[in-house]
Amino acid sequence: MRTVSPPVGLAGRAAKLVPSEGAGRARALEFARRNAANALSTANLIMGLSSVLCSLNGQYYYSCWLLLVGFLLDLADGAVARQLDACSALGAKLDDFADFTSFGLATALLLRTRGVLDGLLAVAYVLAVLARLCFFSSAGTPFTYRGLPCPYASALLAGTFLLTGGHLVLLRVAAAVMILFMVDRGRYPHDKVLESQLWKKAVYAGGVAAVLFSPAAVLSLYYLAWSTSYIFFPFAVWSCKV
């Protein structure tokens, strides 16, 4: 004899459609894991766009500060993606777009173009960053870049601006040198600062503290020392070997 189950009310049907609390938490955690690095890249993009706006309004100190925050975010997003096994094609594209905005367009505006030659230098800088991002390769050697990574060029220019008060001649010379380093396709170690030796993590932590608490002179010297050591002594100091 068959038994007839009691009819399920509207509340019962709704309860079936709504995921359980445990399932909802698991989905939220998975979403956070997959998008944590993308959130950092988006934050870097926001820093770059904000830096552009500050430069257009003549607030260059804030422009430099935002670029240095973007530098820290760029170092962090790759580490987070690898540690959480969340690398994706979307994340790579978002990272490149954020880098081009922050370390290309926004950084070029620090040159404060006042004529045709200045404008050509700024355009050349942006194109060098674009070429560096488009033609990035591993150089056939593990853990190695070809061409100076543009975040370090940006950090050097931002530090130079803060230290010299925006001295145009020094900025132009520094920008021209960075263009050559980016298109030269020399070898540089992968900058896995947060996944390497303890002292490199301490350098990163010092960079965070400098951005948050240091006056402009100390901030500029810290990032100039950091960026120039990577640019001119890449493997002697910053080899990614643990």
PDB file of C-alpha atoms in Angstrom:
ATOM      1  CA  MET A   1       0.000   0.000   0.000  1.00  0.00           C
ATOM      2  CA  ARG A   2       1.448   3.343  -1.014  1.00  0.00           C
ATOM      3  CA  THR A   3       1.511   6.203   1.407  1.00  0.00           C
ATOM      4  CA  VAL A   4       0.960   9.725   0.231  1.00  0.00           C
ATOM      5  CA  SER A   5       3.513  12.218   1.533  1.00  0.00           C
ATOM      6  CA  PRO A   6       2.101  15.401   2.938  1.00  0.00           C
ATOM      7  CA  PRO A   7       2.188  18.382   0.585  1.00  0.00           C
ATOM      8  CA  VAL A   8       5.259  20.583   0.839  1.00  0.00           C
ATOM      9  CA  GLY A   9       4.427  24.165   1.631  1.00  0.00           C
ATOM     10  CA  LEU A  10       5.882  27.302   0.113  1.00  0.00           C
ATOM     11  CA  ALA A  11       8.336  27.647   2.996  1.00  0.00           C
ATOM     12  CA  GLY A  12       9.587  24.113   2.428  1.00  0.00           C
ATOM     13  CA  ARG A  13      10.180  24.708  -1.266  1.00  0.00           C
ATOM     14  CA  ALA A  14      12.029  27.948  -0.518  1.00  0.00           C
ATOM     15  CA  ALA A  15      14.248  26.198   2.018  1.00  0.00           C
ATOM     16  CA  LYS A  16      15.322  23.718  -0.668  1.00  0.00           C
ATOM     17  CA  LEU A  17      16.247  26.515  -3.034  1.00  0.00           C
ATOM     18  CA  VAL A  18      18.342  28.373  -0.467  1.00  0.00           C
ATOM     19  CA  PRO A  19      21.773  26.752   0.084  1.00  0.00           C
ATOM     20  CA  SER A  20      22.675  25.653   3.558  1.00  0.00           C
ATOM     21  CA  GLU A  21      24.793  27.866   5.760  1.00  0.00           C
ATOM     22  CA  GLY A  22      27.800  25.574   5.373  1.00  0.00           C
ATOM     23  CA  ALA A  23      27.523  25.478   1.581  1.00  0.00           C
ATOM     24  CA  GLY A  24      27.152  29.258   1.414  1.00  0.00           C
ATOM     25  CA  ARG A  25      30.258  29.753   3.541  1.00  0.00           C
ATOM     26  CA  ALA A  26      32.238  27.339   1.377  1.00  0.00           C
ATOM     27  CA  ARG A  27      31.213  29.194  -1.786  1.00  0.00           C
ATOM     28  CA  ALA A  28      32.140  32.527  -0.233  1.00  0.00           C
ATOM     29  CA  LEU A  29      35.567  31.204   0.779  1.00  0.00           C
ATOM     30  CA  GLU A  30      36.149  29.779  -2.687  1.00  0.00           C
ATOM     31  CA  PHE A  31      35.145  33.078  -4.273  1.00  0.00           C
ATOM     32  CA  ALA A  32      37.537  34.927  -1.958  1.00  0.00           C
ATOM     33  CA  ARG A  33      40.360  32.502  -2.749  1.00  0.00           C
ATOM     34  CA  ARG A  34      39.881  32.822  -6.504  1.00  0.00           C
ATOM     35  CA  ASN A  35      39.646  36.614  -6.475  1.00  0.00           C
ATOM     36  CA  ALA A  36      42.008  37.757  -3.706  1.00  0.00           C
ATOM     37  CA  ALA A  37      44.839  38.419  -6.154  1.00  0.00           C
ATOM     38  CA  ASN A  38      42.445  40.090  -8.596  1.00  0.00           C
ATOM     39  CA  ALA A  39      41.337  42.406  -5.789  1.00  0.00           C
ATOM     40  CA  LEU A  40      44.966  43.439  -5.232  1.00  0.00           C
ATOM     41  CA  SER A  41      45.434  44.070  -8.968  1.00  0.00           C
ATOM     42  CA  THR A  42      42.249  46.134  -8.987  1.00  0.00           C
ATOM     43  CA  ALA A  43      43.557  48.117  -6.023  1.00  0.00           C
ATOM     44  CA  ASN A  44      46.783  48.733  -7.967  1.00  0.00           C
ATOM     45  CA  LEU A  45      44.689  49.959 -10.907  1.00  0.00           C
ATOM     46  CA  ILE A  46      42.806  52.317  -8.595  1.00  0.00           C
ATOM     47  CA  MET A  47      46.114  53.653  -7.259  1.00  0.00           C
ATOM     48  CA  GLY A  48      47.251  54.339 -10.817  1.00  0.00           C
ATOM     49  CA  LEU A  49      44.062  56.115 -11.824  1.00  0.00           C
ATOM     50  CA  SER A  50      44.120  58.159  -8.618  1.00  0.00           C
ATOM     51  CA  SER A  51      47.757  59.068  -9.293  1.00  0.00           C
ATOM     52  CA  VAL A  52      46.775  60.292 -12.759  1.00  0.00           C
ATOM     53  CA  LEU A  53      44.090  62.519 -11.252  1.00  0.00           C
ATOM     54  CA  CYS A  54      46.502  63.888  -8.647  1.00  0.00           C
ATOM     55  CA  SER A  55      49.097  64.720 -11.309  1.00  0.00           C
ATOM     56  CA  LEU A  56      46.521  66.469 -13.446  1.00  0.00           C
ATOM     57  CA  ASN A  57      45.686  68.601 -10.410  1.00  0.00           C
ATOM     58  CA  GLY A  58      49.340  69.319  -9.592  1.00  0.00           C
ATOM     59  CA  GLN A  59      49.389  67.179  -6.436  1.00  0.00           C
ATOM     60  CA  TYR A  60      52.553  65.316  -7.306  1.00  0.00           C
ATOM     61  CA  TYR A  61      53.464  64.251  -3.770  1.00  0.00           C
ATOM     62  CA  TYR A  62      50.245  62.262  -3.579  1.00  0.00           C
ATOM     63  CA  SER A  63      50.868  60.930  -7.081  1.00  0.00           C
ATOM     64  CA  CYS A  64      54.225  59.518  -5.992  1.00  0.00           C
ATOM     65  CA  TRP A  65      52.774  58.101  -2.783  1.00  0.00           C
ATOM     66  CA  LEU A  66      50.031  56.314  -4.725  1.00  0.00           C
ATOM     67  CA  LEU A  67      52.561  54.883  -7.188  1.00  0.00           C
ATOM     68  CA  LEU A  68      54.612  53.445  -4.339  1.00  0.00           C
ATOM     69  CA  VAL A  69      51.489  51.877  -2.840  1.00  0.00           C
ATOM     70  CA  GLY A  70      50.799  50.400  -6.278  1.00  0.00           C
ATOM     71  CA  PHE A  71      54.353  49.037  -6.326  1.00  0.00           C
ATOM     72  CA  LEU A  72      53.689  47.160  -3.077  1.00  0.00           C
ATOM     73  CA  LEU A  73      50.345  45.871  -4.336  1.00  0.00           C
ATOM     74  CA  ASP A  74      51.948  44.608  -7.545  1.00  0.00           C
ATOM     75  CA  LEU A  75      54.518  42.615  -5.590  1.00  0.00           C
ATOM     76  CA  ALA A  76      51.759  41.162  -3.424  1.00  0.00           C
ATOM     77  CA  ASP A  77      49.220  40.124  -6.057  1.00  0.00           C
ATOM     78  CA  GLY A  78      51.457  37.568  -7.746  1.00  0.00           C
ATOM     79  CA  ALA A  79      52.498  36.070  -4.425  1.00  0.00           C
ATOM     80  CA  VAL A  80      48.876  35.775  -3.303  1.00  0.00           C
ATOM     81  CA  ALA A  81      47.824  34.183  -6.603  1.00  0.00           C
ATOM     82  CA  ARG A  82      50.569  31.565  -6.386  1.00  0.00           C
ATOM     83  CA  GLN A  83      50.066  30.798  -2.707  1.00  0.00           C
ATOM     84  CA  LEU A  84      46.301  30.372  -3.161  1.00  0.00           C
ATOM     85  CA  ASP A  85      46.679  28.524  -6.484  1.00  0.00           C
ATOM     86  CA  ALA A  86      44.463  31.145  -8.076  1.00  0.00           C
ATOM     87  CA  CYS A  87      46.433  32.075 -11.198  1.00  0.00           C
ATOM     88  CA  SER A  88      44.188  32.706 -14.208  1.00  0.00           C
ATOM     89  CA  ALA A  89      44.175  34.306 -17.646  1.00  0.00           C
ATOM     90  CA  LEU A  90      41.832  37.009 -16.357  1.00  0.00           C
ATOM     91  CA  GLY A  91      44.170  37.757 -13.466  1.00  0.00           C
ATOM     92  CA  ALA A  92      47.173  38.040 -15.791  1.00  0.00           C
ATOM     93  CA  LYS A  93      45.326  40.474 -18.073  1.00  0.00           C
ATOM     94  CA  LEU A  94      44.089  42.534 -15.144  1.00  0.00           C
ATOM     95  CA  ASP A  95      47.593  42.665 -13.691  1.00  0.00           C
ATOM     96  CA  ASP A  96      49.068  43.858 -16.994  1.00  0.00           C
ATOM     97  CA  PHE A  97      46.389  46.521 -17.389  1.00  0.00           C
ATOM     98  CA  ALA A  98      46.946  47.746 -13.831  1.00  0.00           C
ATOM     99  CA  ASP A  99      50.712  47.817 -14.392  1.00  0.00           C
ATOM    100  CA  PHE A 100      50.342  49.781 -17.627  1.00  0.00           C
ATOM    101  CA  THR A 101      48.072  52.313 -15.920  1.00  0.00           C
ATOM    102  CA  SER A 102      50.162  52.762 -12.773  1.00  0.00           C
ATOM    103  CA  PHE A 103      53.715  52.257 -13.992  1.00  0.00           C
ATOM    104  CA  GLY A 104      53.205  53.546 -17.513  1.00  0.00           C
ATOM    105  CA  LEU A 105      50.630  56.316 -17.838  1.00  0.00           C
ATOM    106  CA  ALA A 106      50.630  57.569 -14.251  1.00  0.00           C
ATOM    107  CA  THR A 107      54.417  57.480 -13.929  1.00  0.00           C
ATOM    108  CA  ALA A 108      54.936  59.340 -17.215  1.00  0.00           C
ATOM    109  CA  LEU A 109      52.847  62.231 -15.885  1.00  0.00           C
ATOM    110  CA  LEU A 110      55.525  62.855 -13.244  1.00  0.00           C
ATOM    111  CA  LEU A 111      57.677  64.253 -16.062  1.00  0.00           C
ATOM    112  CA  ARG A 112      55.403  67.319 -16.245  1.00  0.00           C
ATOM    113  CA  THR A 113      55.691  67.818 -19.992  1.00  0.00           C
ATOM    114  CA  ARG A 114      56.200  71.453 -21.026  1.00  0.00           C
ATOM    115  CA  GLY A 115      57.058  71.131 -24.690  1.00  0.00           C
ATOM    116  CA  VAL A 116      57.355  68.835 -27.666  1.00  0.00           C
ATOM    117  CA  LEU A 117      60.555  67.130 -26.473  1.00  0.00           C
ATOM    118  CA  ASP A 118      59.121  66.547 -23.007  1.00  0.00           C
ATOM    119  CA  GLY A 119      55.996  65.121 -24.582  1.00  0.00           C
ATOM    120  CA  LEU A 120      58.029  62.784 -26.777  1.00  0.00           C
ATOM    121  CA  LEU A 121      59.947  61.557 -23.734  1.00  0.00           C
ATOM    122  CA  ALA A 122      56.712  60.832 -21.877  1.00  0.00           C
ATOM    123  CA  VAL A 123      55.286  58.989 -24.894  1.00  0.00           C
ATOM    124  CA  ALA A 124      58.523  57.012 -25.260  1.00  0.00           C
ATOM    125  CA  TYR A 125      58.336  56.044 -21.588  1.00  0.00           C
ATOM    126  CA  VAL A 126      54.751  54.796 -21.938  1.00  0.00           C
ATOM    127  CA  LEU A 127      55.644  52.856 -25.090  1.00  0.00           C
ATOM    128  CA  ALA A 128      58.642  51.282 -23.332  1.00  0.00           C
ATOM    129  CA  VAL A 129      56.359  50.086 -20.533  1.00  0.00           C
ATOM    130  CA  LEU A 130      53.890  48.763 -23.102  1.00  0.00           C
ATOM    131  CA  ALA A 131      56.638  46.930 -24.975  1.00  0.00           C
ATOM    132  CA  ARG A 132      57.959  45.516 -21.726  1.00  0.00           C
ATOM    133  CA  LEU A 133      54.530  44.152 -20.802  1.00  0.00           C
ATOM    134  CA  CYS A 134      53.642  42.877 -24.285  1.00  0.00           C
ATOM    135  CA  PHE A 135      56.937  41.148 -25.038  1.00  0.00           C
ATOM    136  CA  PHE A 136      57.611  39.803 -21.574  1.00  0.00           C
ATOM    137  CA  SER A 137      59.332  36.437 -21.633  1.00  0.00           C
ATOM    138  CA  SER A 138      61.140  34.142 -19.264  1.00  0.00           C
ATOM    139  CA  ALA A 139      64.370  34.527 -21.267  1.00  0.00           C
ATOM    140  CA  GLY A 140      64.656  30.735 -21.488  1.00  0.00           C
ATOM    141  CA  THR A 141      66.039  30.697 -17.949  1.00  0.00           C
ATOM    142  CA  PRO A 142      63.903  29.744 -14.947  1.00  0.00           C
ATOM    143  CA  PHE A 143      62.930  32.572 -12.588  1.00  0.00           C
ATOM    144  CA  THR A 144      64.292  35.223 -14.950  1.00  0.00           C
ATOM    145  CA  TYR A 145      62.750  38.260 -16.658  1.00  0.00           C
ATOM    146  CA  ARG A 146      63.949  39.959 -19.824  1.00  0.00           C
ATOM    147  CA  GLY A 147      63.973  43.716 -19.541  1.00  0.00           C
ATOM    148  CA  LEU A 148      63.661  45.736 -16.356  1.00  0.00           C
ATOM    149  CA  PRO A 149      60.235  45.207 -14.747  1.00  0.00           C
ATOM    150  CA  CYS A 150      58.361  48.498 -15.001  1.00  0.00           C
ATOM    151  CA  PRO A 151      57.344  48.694 -11.295  1.00  0.00           C
ATOM    152  CA  TYR A 152      61.002  49.242 -10.348  1.00  0.00           C
ATOM    153  CA  ALA A 153      61.426  51.953 -12.964  1.00  0.00           C
ATOM    154  CA  SER A 154      58.317  53.647 -11.569  1.00  0.00           C
ATOM    155  CA  ALA A 155      59.553  53.356  -7.977  1.00  0.00           C
ATOM    156  CA  LEU A 156      62.869  54.947  -8.961  1.00  0.00           C
ATOM    157  CA  LEU A 157      61.154  57.877 -10.683  1.00  0.00           C
ATOM    158  CA  ALA A 158      58.722  58.388  -7.793  1.00  0.00           C
ATOM    159  CA  GLY A 159      61.582  58.289  -5.300  1.00  0.00           C
ATOM    160  CA  THR A 160      63.613  60.720  -7.395  1.00  0.00           C
ATOM    161  CA  PHE A 161      60.667  63.114  -7.578  1.00  0.00           C
ATOM    162  CA  LEU A 162      60.130  63.044  -3.811  1.00  0.00           C
ATOM    163  CA  LEU A 163      63.829  63.452  -2.998  1.00  0.00           C
ATOM    164  CA  THR A 164      64.547  66.291  -5.451  1.00  0.00           C
ATOM    165  CA  GLY A 165      61.211  68.066  -5.223  1.00  0.00           C
ATOM    166  CA  GLY A 166      60.475  67.260  -8.848  1.00  0.00           C
ATOM    167  CA  HIS A 167      63.755  68.427 -10.412  1.00  0.00           C
ATOM    168  CA  LEU A 168      62.898  68.207 -14.111  1.00  0.00           C
ATOM    169  CA  VAL A 169      66.389  67.602 -15.482  1.00  0.00           C
ATOM    170  CA  LEU A 170      67.063  64.728 -13.090  1.00  0.00           C
ATOM    171  CA  LEU A 171      63.640  63.247 -13.763  1.00  0.00           C
ATOM    172  CA  ARG A 172      64.160  63.364 -17.512  1.00  0.00           C
ATOM    173  CA  VAL A 173      67.583  61.763 -17.259  1.00  0.00           C
ATOM    174  CA  ALA A 174      66.234  59.058 -14.956  1.00  0.00           C
ATOM    175  CA  ALA A 175      63.282  58.408 -17.286  1.00  0.00           C
ATOM    176  CA  ALA A 176      65.571  58.108 -20.325  1.00  0.00           C
ATOM    177  CA  VAL A 177      67.797  55.626 -18.488  1.00  0.00           C
ATOM    178  CA  MET A 178      64.780  53.581 -17.372  1.00  0.00           C
ATOM    179  CA  ILE A 179      63.526  53.442 -20.964  1.00  0.00           C
ATOM    180  CA  LEU A 180      66.840  51.944 -22.034  1.00  0.00           C
ATOM    181  CA  PHE A 181      66.790  49.404 -19.204  1.00  0.00           C
ATOM    182  CA  MET A 182      63.226  48.315 -20.016  1.00  0.00           C
ATOM    183  CA  VAL A 183      63.835  47.776 -23.740  1.00  0.00           C
ATOM    184  CA  ASP A 184      67.386  46.443 -23.369  1.00  0.00           C
ATOM    185  CA  ARG A 185      66.025  42.971 -22.516  1.00  0.00           C
ATOM    186  CA  GLY A 186      68.746  42.304 -19.986  1.00  0.00           C
ATOM    187  CA  ARG A 187      68.150  39.587 -17.446  1.00  0.00           C
ATOM    188  CA  TYR A 188      66.554  40.245 -14.052  1.00  0.00           C
ATOM    189  CA  PRO A 189      65.516  37.771 -11.364  1.00  0.00           C
ATOM    190  CA  HIS A 190      61.860  37.202 -10.560  1.00  0.00           C
ATOM    191  CA  ASP A 191      60.970  39.560  -7.726  1.00  0.00           C
ATOM    192  CA  LYS A 192      59.235  37.037  -5.471  1.00  0.00           C
ATOM    193  CA  VAL A 193      59.993  39.187  -2.453  1.00  0.00           C
ATOM    194  CA  LEU A 194      57.225  37.683  -0.337  1.00  0.00           C
ATOM    195  CA  GLU A 195      58.167  34.099  -1.235  1.00  0.00           C
ATOM    196  CA  SER A 196      61.912  34.224  -0.680  1.00  0.00           C
ATOM    197  CA  GLN A 197      64.398  34.863   2.086  1.00  0.00           C
ATOM    198  CA  LEU A 198      63.288  36.401   5.353  1.00  0.00           C
ATOM    199  CA  TRP A 199      65.336  39.564   4.793  1.00  0.00           C
ATOM    200  CA  LYS A 200      63.438  40.270   1.568  1.00  0.00           C
ATOM    201  CA  LYS A 201      60.145  39.993   3.431  1.00  0.00           C
ATOM    202  CA  ALA A 202      61.608  42.432   5.964  1.00  0.00           C
ATOM    203  CA  VAL A 203      62.435  44.832   3.109  1.00  0.00           C
ATOM    204  CA  TYR A 204      58.827  44.614   1.954  1.00  0.00           C
ATOM    205  CA  ALA A 205      57.535  45.205   5.482  1.00  0.00           C
ATOM    206  CA  GLY A 206      59.864  48.195   5.732  1.00  0.00           C
ATOM    207  CA  GLY A 207      58.410  49.512   2.487  1.00  0.00           C
ATOM    208  CA  VAL A 208      54.905  49.269   3.914  1.00  0.00           C
ATOM    209  CA  ALA A 209      56.002  51.077   7.084  1.00  0.00           C
ATOM    210  CA  ALA A 210      57.775  53.778   5.056  1.00  0.00           C
ATOM    211  CA  VAL A 211      54.650  54.451   2.986  1.00  0.00           C
ATOM    212  CA  LEU A 212      52.446  54.651   6.053  1.00  0.00           C
ATOM    213  CA  PHE A 213      54.605  56.499   8.550  1.00  0.00           C
ATOM    214  CA  SER A 214      57.750  58.035   7.030  1.00  0.00           C
ATOM    215  CA  PRO A 215      58.276  61.633   5.878  1.00  0.00           C
ATOM    216  CA  ALA A 216      58.903  62.220   2.192  1.00  0.00           C
ATOM    217  CA  ALA A 217      62.709  62.288   2.495  1.00  0.00           C
ATOM    218  CA  VAL A 218      62.912  58.932   4.285  1.00  0.00           C
ATOM    219  CA  LEU A 219      60.286  57.426   2.011  1.00  0.00           C
ATOM    220  CA  SER A 220      62.154  58.486  -1.114  1.00  0.00           C
ATOM    221  CA  LEU A 221      65.526  57.231   0.123  1.00  0.00           C
ATOM    222  CA  TYR A 222      64.074  53.855   1.090  1.00  0.00           C
ATOM    223  CA  TYR A 223      62.508  53.231  -2.304  1.00  0.00           C
ATOM    224  CA  LEU A 224      65.480  54.620  -4.189  1.00  0.00           C
ATOM    225  CA  ALA A 225      67.750  52.204  -2.342  1.00  0.00           C
ATOM    226  CA  TRP A 226      65.342  49.332  -2.978  1.00  0.00           C
ATOM    227  CA  SER A 227      64.818  50.021  -6.674  1.00  0.00           C
ATOM    228  CA  THR A 228      68.428  50.894  -7.551  1.00  0.00           C
ATOM    229  CA  SER A 229      69.739  47.774  -5.817  1.00  0.00           C
ATOM    230  CA  TYR A 230      67.430  45.673  -8.005  1.00  0.00           C
ATOM    231  CA  ILE A 231      68.151  47.640 -11.194  1.00  0.00           C
ATOM    232  CA  PHE A 232      71.947  47.737 -10.945  1.00  0.00           C
ATOM    233  CA  PHE A 233      72.711  44.615  -8.830  1.00  0.00           C
ATOM    234  CA  PRO A 234      69.862  42.276  -9.755  1.00  0.00           C
ATOM    235  CA  PHE A 235      71.451  38.875  -9.268  1.00  0.00           C
ATOM    236  CA  ALA A 236      74.075  39.881  -6.724  1.00  0.00           C
ATOM    237  CA  VAL A 237      71.374  41.045  -4.316  1.00  0.00           C
ATOM    238  CA  TRP A 238      67.949  39.910  -5.487  1.00  0.00           C
ATOM    239  CA  SER A 239      68.474  36.395  -6.815  1.00  0.00           C
ATOM    240  CA  CYS A 240      65.310  34.397  -6.124  1.00  0.00           C
ATOM    241  CA  LYS A 241      67.196  31.409  -4.782  1.00  0.00           C
ATOM    242  CA  VAL A 242      66.066  30.617  -1.272  1.00  0.00           C
TER     243      VAL A 242
END
